[in-house]
Short mmCIF file of C-alpha atoms in Angstrom, two decimals:
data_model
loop_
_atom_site.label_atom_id
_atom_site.label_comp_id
_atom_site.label_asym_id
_atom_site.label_seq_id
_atom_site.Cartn_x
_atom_site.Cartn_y
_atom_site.Cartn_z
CA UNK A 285 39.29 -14.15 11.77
CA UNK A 286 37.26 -16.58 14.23
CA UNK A 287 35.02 -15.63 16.80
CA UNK A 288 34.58 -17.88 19.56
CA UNK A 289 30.73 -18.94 20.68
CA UNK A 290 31.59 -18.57 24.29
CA UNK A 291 31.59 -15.42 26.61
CA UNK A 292 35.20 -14.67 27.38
CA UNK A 293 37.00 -11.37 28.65
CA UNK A 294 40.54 -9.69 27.60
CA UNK A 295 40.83 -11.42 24.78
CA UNK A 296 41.35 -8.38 23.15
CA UNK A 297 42.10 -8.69 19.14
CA UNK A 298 43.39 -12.27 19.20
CA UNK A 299 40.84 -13.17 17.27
CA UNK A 300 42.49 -11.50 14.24
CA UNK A 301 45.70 -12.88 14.70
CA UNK A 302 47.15 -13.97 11.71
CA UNK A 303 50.12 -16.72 11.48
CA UNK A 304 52.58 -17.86 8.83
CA UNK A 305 53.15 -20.97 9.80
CA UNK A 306 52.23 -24.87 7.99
CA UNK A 307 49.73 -26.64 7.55
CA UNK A 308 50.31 -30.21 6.54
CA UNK A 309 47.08 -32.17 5.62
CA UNK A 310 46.86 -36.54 5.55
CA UNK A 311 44.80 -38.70 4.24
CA UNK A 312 44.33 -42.33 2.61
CA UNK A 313 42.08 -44.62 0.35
CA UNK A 314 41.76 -48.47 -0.14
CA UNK A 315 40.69 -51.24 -2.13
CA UNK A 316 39.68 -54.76 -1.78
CA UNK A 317 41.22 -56.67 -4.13
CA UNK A 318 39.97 -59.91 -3.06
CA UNK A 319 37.89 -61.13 -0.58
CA UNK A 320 37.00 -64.56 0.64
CA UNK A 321 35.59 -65.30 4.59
CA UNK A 322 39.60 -65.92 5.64
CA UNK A 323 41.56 -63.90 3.57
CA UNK A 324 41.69 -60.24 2.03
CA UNK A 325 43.29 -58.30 0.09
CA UNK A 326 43.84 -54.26 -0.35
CA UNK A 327 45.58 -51.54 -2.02
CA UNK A 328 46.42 -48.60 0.32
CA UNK A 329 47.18 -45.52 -0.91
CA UNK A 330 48.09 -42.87 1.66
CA UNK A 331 49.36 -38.78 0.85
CA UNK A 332 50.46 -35.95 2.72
CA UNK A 333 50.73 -32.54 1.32
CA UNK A 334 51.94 -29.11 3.18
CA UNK A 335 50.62 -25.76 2.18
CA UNK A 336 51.65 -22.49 3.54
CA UNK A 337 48.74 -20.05 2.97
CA UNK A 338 46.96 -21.31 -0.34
CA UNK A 339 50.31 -23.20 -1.91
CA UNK A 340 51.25 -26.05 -1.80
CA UNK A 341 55.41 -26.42 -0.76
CA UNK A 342 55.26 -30.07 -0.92
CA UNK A 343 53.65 -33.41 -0.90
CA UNK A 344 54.43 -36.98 -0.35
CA UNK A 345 52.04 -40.18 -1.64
CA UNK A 346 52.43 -43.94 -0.79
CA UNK A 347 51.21 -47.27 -1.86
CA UNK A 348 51.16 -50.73 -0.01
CA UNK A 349 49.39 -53.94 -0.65
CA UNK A 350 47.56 -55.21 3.12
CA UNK A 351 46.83 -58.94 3.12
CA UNK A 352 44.80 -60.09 5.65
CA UNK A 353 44.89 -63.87 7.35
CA UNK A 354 42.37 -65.94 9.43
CA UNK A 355 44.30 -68.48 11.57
CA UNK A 356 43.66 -70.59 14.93
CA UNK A 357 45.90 -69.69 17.85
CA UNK A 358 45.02 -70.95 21.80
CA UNK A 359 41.91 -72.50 20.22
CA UNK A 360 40.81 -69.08 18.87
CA UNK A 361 40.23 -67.69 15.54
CA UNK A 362 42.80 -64.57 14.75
CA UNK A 363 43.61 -62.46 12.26
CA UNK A 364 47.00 -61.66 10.57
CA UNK A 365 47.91 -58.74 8.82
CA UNK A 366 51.00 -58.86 6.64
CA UNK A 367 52.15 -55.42 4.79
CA UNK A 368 54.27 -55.32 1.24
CA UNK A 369 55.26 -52.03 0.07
CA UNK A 370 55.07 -51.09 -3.65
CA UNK A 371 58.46 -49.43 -4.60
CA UNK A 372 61.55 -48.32 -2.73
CA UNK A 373 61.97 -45.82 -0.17
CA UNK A 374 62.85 -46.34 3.72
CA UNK A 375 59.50 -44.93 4.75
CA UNK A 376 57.17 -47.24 3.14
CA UNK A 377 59.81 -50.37 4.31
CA UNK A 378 60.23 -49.50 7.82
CA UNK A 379 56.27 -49.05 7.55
CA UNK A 380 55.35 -51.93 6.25
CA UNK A 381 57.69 -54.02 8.38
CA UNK A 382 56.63 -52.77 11.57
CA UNK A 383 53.08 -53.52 10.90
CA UNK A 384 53.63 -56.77 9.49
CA UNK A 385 52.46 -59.39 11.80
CA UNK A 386 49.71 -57.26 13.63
CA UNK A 387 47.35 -59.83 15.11
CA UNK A 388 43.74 -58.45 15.55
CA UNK A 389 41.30 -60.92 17.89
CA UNK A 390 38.16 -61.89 15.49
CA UNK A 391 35.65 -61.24 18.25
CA UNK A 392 36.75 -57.78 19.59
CA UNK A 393 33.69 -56.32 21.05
CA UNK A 394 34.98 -52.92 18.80
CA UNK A 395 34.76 -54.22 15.53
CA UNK A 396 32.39 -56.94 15.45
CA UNK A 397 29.13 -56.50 13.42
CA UNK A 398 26.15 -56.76 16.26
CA UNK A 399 26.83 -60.92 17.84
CA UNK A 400 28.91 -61.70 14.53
CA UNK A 401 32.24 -62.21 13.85
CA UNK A 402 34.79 -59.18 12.72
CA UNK A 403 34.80 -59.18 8.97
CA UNK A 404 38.61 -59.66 7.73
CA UNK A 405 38.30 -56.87 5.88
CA UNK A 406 38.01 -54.47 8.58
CA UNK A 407 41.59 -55.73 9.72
CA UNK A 408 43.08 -54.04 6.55
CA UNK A 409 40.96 -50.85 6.89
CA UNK A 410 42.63 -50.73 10.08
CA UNK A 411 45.95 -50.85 8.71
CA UNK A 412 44.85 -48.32 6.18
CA UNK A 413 44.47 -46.02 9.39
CA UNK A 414 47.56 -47.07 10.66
CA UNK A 415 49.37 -46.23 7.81
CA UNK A 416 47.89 -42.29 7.73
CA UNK A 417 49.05 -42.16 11.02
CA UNK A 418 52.31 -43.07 10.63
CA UNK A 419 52.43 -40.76 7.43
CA UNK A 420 51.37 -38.05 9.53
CA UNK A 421 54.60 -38.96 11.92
CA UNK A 422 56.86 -39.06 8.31
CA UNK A 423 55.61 -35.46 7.58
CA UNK A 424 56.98 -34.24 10.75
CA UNK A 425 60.33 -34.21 9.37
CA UNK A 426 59.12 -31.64 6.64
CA UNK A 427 57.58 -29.11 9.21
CA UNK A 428 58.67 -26.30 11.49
CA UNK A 429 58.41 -26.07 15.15
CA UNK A 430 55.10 -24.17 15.32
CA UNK A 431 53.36 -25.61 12.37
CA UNK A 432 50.14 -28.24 11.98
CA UNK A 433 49.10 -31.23 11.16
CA UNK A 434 45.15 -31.82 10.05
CA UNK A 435 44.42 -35.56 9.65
CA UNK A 436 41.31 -36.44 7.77
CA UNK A 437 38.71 -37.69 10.37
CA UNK A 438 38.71 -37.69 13.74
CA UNK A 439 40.86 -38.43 16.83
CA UNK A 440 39.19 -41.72 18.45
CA UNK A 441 41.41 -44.45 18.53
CA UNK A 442 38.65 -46.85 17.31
CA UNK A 443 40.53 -49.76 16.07
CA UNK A 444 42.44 -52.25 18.58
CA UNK A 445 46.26 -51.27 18.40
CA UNK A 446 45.39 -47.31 17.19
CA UNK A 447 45.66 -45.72 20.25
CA UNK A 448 49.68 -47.06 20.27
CA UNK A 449 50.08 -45.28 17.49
CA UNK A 450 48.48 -42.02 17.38
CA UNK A 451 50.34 -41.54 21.11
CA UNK A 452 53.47 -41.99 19.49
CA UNK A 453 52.50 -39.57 17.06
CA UNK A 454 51.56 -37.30 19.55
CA UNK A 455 54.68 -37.63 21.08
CA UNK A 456 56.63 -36.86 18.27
CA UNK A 457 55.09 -33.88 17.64
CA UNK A 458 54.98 -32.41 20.58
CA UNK A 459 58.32 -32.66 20.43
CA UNK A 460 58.69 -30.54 17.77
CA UNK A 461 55.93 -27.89 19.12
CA UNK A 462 53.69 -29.02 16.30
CA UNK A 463 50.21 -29.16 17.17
CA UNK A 464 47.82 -32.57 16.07
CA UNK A 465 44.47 -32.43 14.92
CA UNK A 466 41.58 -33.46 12.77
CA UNK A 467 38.49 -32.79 10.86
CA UNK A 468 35.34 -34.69 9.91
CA UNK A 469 33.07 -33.74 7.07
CA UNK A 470 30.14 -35.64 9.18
CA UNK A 471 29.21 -36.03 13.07
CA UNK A 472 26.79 -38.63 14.26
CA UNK A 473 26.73 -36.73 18.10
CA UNK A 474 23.03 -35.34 18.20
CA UNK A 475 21.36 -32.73 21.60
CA UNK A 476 19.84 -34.53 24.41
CA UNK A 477 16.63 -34.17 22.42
CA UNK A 478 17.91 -36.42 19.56
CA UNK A 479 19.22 -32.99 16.85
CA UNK A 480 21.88 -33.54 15.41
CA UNK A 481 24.67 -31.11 16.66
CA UNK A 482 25.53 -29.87 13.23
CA UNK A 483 21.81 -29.10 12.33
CA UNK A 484 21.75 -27.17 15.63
CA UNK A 485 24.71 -24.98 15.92
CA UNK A 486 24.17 -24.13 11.86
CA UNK A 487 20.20 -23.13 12.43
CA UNK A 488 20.99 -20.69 15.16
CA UNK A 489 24.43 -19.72 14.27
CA UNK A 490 24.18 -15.25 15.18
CA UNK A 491 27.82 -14.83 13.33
CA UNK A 492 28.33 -14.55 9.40
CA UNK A 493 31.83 -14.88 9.25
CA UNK A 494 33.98 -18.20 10.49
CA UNK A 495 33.15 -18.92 14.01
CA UNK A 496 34.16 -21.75 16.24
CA UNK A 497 31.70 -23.47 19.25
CA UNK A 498 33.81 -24.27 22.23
CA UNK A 499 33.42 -25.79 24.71
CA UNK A 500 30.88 -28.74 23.83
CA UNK A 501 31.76 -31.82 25.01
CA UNK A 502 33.44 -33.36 27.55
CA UNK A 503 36.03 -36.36 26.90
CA UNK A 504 36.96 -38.47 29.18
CA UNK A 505 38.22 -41.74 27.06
CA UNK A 506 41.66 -43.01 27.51
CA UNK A 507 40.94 -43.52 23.53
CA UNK A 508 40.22 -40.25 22.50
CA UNK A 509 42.46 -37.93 23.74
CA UNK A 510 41.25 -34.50 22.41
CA UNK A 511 39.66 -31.57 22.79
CA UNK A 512 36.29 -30.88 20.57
CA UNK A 513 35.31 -28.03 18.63
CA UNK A 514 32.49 -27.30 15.94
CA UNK A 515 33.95 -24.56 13.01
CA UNK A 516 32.39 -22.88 10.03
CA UNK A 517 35.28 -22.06 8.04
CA UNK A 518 34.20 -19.60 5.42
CA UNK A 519 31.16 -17.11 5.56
CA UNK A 520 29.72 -18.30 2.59
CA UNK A 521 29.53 -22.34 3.88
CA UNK A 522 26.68 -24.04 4.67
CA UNK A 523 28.38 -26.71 6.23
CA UNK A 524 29.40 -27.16 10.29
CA UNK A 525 32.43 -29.45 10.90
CA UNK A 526 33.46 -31.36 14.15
CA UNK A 527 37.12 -30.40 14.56
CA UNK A 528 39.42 -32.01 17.42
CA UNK A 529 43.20 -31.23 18.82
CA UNK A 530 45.17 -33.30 20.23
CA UNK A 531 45.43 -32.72 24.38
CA UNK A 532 48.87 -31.90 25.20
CA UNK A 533 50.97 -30.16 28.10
CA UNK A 534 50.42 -27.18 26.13
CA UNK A 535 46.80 -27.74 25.52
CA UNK A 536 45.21 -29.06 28.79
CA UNK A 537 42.49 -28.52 29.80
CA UNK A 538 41.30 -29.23 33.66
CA UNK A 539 38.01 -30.77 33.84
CA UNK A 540 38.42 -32.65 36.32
CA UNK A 541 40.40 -36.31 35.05
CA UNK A 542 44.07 -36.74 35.00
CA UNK A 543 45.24 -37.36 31.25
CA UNK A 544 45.27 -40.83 30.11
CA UNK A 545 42.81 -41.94 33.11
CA UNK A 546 40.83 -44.86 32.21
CA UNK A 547 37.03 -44.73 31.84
CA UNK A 548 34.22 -44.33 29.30
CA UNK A 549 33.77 -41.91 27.09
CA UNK A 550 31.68 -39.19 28.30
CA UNK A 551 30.31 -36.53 26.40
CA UNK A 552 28.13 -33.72 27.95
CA UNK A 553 25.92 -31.40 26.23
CA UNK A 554 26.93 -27.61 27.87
CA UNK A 555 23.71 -26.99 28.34
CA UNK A 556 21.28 -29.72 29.47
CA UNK A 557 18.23 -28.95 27.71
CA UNK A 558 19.22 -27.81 24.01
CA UNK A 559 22.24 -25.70 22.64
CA UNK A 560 20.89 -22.68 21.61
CA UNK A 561 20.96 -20.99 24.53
CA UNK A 562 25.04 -21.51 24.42
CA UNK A 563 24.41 -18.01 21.51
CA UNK A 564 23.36 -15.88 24.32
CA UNK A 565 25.53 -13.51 25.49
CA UNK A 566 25.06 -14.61 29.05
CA UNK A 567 26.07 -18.09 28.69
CA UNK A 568 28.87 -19.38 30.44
CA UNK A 569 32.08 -21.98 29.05
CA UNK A 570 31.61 -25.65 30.35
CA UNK A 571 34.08 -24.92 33.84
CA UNK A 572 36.98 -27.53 35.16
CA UNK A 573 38.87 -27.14 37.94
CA UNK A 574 40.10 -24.01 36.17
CA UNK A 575 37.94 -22.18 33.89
CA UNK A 576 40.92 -19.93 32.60
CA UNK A 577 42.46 -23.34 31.02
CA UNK A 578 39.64 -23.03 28.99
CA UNK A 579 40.18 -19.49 27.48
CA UNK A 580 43.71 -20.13 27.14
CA UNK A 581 42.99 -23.15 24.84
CA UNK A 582 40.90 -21.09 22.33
CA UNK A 583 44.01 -18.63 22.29
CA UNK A 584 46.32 -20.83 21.50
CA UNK A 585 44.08 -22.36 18.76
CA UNK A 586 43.28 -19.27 17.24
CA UNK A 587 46.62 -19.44 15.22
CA UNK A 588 45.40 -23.24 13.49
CA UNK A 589 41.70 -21.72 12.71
CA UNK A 590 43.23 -18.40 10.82
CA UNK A 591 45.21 -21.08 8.63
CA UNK A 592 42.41 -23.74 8.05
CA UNK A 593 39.64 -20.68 7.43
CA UNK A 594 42.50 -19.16 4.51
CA UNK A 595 43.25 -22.71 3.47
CA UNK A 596 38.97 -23.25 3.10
CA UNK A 597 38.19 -20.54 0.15
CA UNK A 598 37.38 -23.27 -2.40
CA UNK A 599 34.78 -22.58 -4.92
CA UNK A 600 34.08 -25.97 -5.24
CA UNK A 601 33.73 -26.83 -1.47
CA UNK A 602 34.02 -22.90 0.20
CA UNK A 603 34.55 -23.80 4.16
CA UNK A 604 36.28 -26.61 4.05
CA UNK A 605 40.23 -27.10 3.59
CA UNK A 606 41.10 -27.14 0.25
CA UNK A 607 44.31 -28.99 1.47
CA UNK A 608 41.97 -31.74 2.33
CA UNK A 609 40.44 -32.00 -0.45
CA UNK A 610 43.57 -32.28 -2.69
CA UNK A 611 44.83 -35.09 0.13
CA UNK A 612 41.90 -36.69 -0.99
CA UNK A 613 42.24 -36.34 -4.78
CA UNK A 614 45.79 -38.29 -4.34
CA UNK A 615 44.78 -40.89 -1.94
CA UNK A 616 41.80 -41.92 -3.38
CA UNK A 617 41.56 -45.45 -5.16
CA UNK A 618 38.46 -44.84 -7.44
CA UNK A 619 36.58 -47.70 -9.29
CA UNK A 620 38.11 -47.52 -12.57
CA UNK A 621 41.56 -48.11 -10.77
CA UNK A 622 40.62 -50.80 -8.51
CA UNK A 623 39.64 -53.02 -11.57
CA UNK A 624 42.37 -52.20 -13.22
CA UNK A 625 44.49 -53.33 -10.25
CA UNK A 626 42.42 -56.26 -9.72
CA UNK A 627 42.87 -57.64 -12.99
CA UNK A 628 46.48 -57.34 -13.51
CA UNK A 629 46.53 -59.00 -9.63
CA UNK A 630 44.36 -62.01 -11.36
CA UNK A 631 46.49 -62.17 -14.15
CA UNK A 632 49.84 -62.04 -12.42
CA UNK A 633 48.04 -65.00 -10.11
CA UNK A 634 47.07 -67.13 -13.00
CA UNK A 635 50.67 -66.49 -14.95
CA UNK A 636 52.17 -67.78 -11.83
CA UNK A 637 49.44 -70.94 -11.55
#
């Protein structure tokens, strides 16, 4: 089971609670193909699979080529992204059409490099994410009302045009009482005295078996909208992972914003000085304007962390999904690959010339 790092009453044996339902895991890999300062090229590779318990029922892998475009528009250098899928299916069409023609603004404060320009190849790493996401919305169709989706990261809309689509994903799910959410195998968030979180919560952890840290942090971007959790998944792990679920109708929790309201994100430490003291019995869950929202959320979470904690029994990697893991055996485009894909591209180019 999973034991929550926070004092809470009448919980009662929830945290044993066991639950048959799916867990369907996403992920993708890229490419570059070819690069020059106003054009670029990638493979894209994205793969869903859905395991119930520790089998896999089914899986799904795609491939599209991503060509990036620099061109002037208003007196203004843009970017163009055009999509071309690789083999038939009305997925990967309807996909690659409706991305086609995304325009992403060269100087967006978000993905510039320091003063400098955007590279062009960040445009198609943002398709790449695009593309997960909208596999992630294709998997629906292949899950039950009650089941999961785990995407491979985290949450944050951080590319221009994201946030459009993970809401429609949202949507979508929520429609079919499927919960969204997402894991990262690394965390750059560090304790007002400059630790890094993971460091922290693993040094002091007082639990051997899976446990999860919640509350921690406090979200109030229009961007990222989640709730956060830290979660060892297996007792014999010696790795912490930030985990994150989407913020629904039947997830909310109050702290004080109304969901979608504007504003930076903001993310507060529970307690001010360090997190250790978060262990002690006598510490108190980060409060909104009602604390029970918070105890309810860990509840109804419970259900997602029995599956991911059976799904993380790996020998290779114990504590972390294995259905990750296999998502990104699939989706990965590996060295060898990429050259050979690169040369037949050159060739094809210089049969055509």
């Amino acid at each position: 089971g999973i034991r929550a790092l926070v004092r809470s009453r009448g919980l009662g044996d929830v945290y044993k609670r066991q639950s048959d339902n799916s867990l369907a895991f996403v992920d993708g890999g890229n490419a570059e193909l070819i690069y020059a300062p106003n054009i670029s090229l990638h493979f894209i590779r994205t793969y869903f699979c859905v395991f119930s318990g520790k089998k896999k029922k089914k899986a799904g892998l795609f491939e599209f080529y991503a060509l990036a475009s620099a061109f002037s528009e208003n007196g203004r250098v843009v970017y163009r992204a055009e999509v071309f899928p690789v083999g038939g299916g009305s997925f990967v069409e309807k996909a690659a059409e409706e991305l086609s023609g995304t325009v992403f603004d060269s100087l967006d404060k978000s993905m510039c490099d320091g003063s400098h320009r955007m590279s062009i190849s960040r445009v198609c790493e943002a398709i790449r994410r695009f593309l997960e996401i909208q596999t992630a919305e294709h998997a629906l169709s292949l899950l039950r009302k009650g089941d999961f989706i785990v995407l491979d990261g985290t949450l944050e809309a951080a590319y221009p045009h994201e946030s459009d689509h993970l809401e429609r994903l949202y949507s979508a799910a929520q429609g079919n009482s499927i919960l969204v959410s997402a894991l990262a195998k690394t965390s750059r968030l560090f304790t007002t005295s400059g630790i890094p979180i993971n460091y922290v919560l693993k040094s002091n952890e007082i639990f051997r078996d899976p446990w999860l840290f919640f509350p921690l942090v406090e979200i109030s971007s229009s961007n990222h909208r989640a709730e956060m959790l830290f979660v060892k998944l297996n007792k014999c792990s010696r790795h912490v992972f930030r985990f994150e679920v989407c913020r629904t109708n039947n997830l909310a929790v109050s702290l004080g914003e109304e969901d979608g309201a504007q504003g930076r994100a903001s993310r507060k430490p529970v307690c001010k000085a360090s997190f250790k003291p978060c262990f002690e019995p006598s510490c108190e869950p980060l409060r909104g304007a009602s604390g029970k929202d918070r105890v309810h959320s860990i509840s109804t979470l419970l259900p997602l962390l029995s599956l991911l904690a059976r799904n993380s029994c790996d020998v290779t990697f114990p504590g972390y999904p294995y259905g990750l893991i296999d998502a990104d055996r699939f989706a990965r485009v590996g060295d060898a690959e990429k050259a050979v894909l690169r040369a037949g591209l050159l060739a094809k180019i210089g049969k055509d010339l």
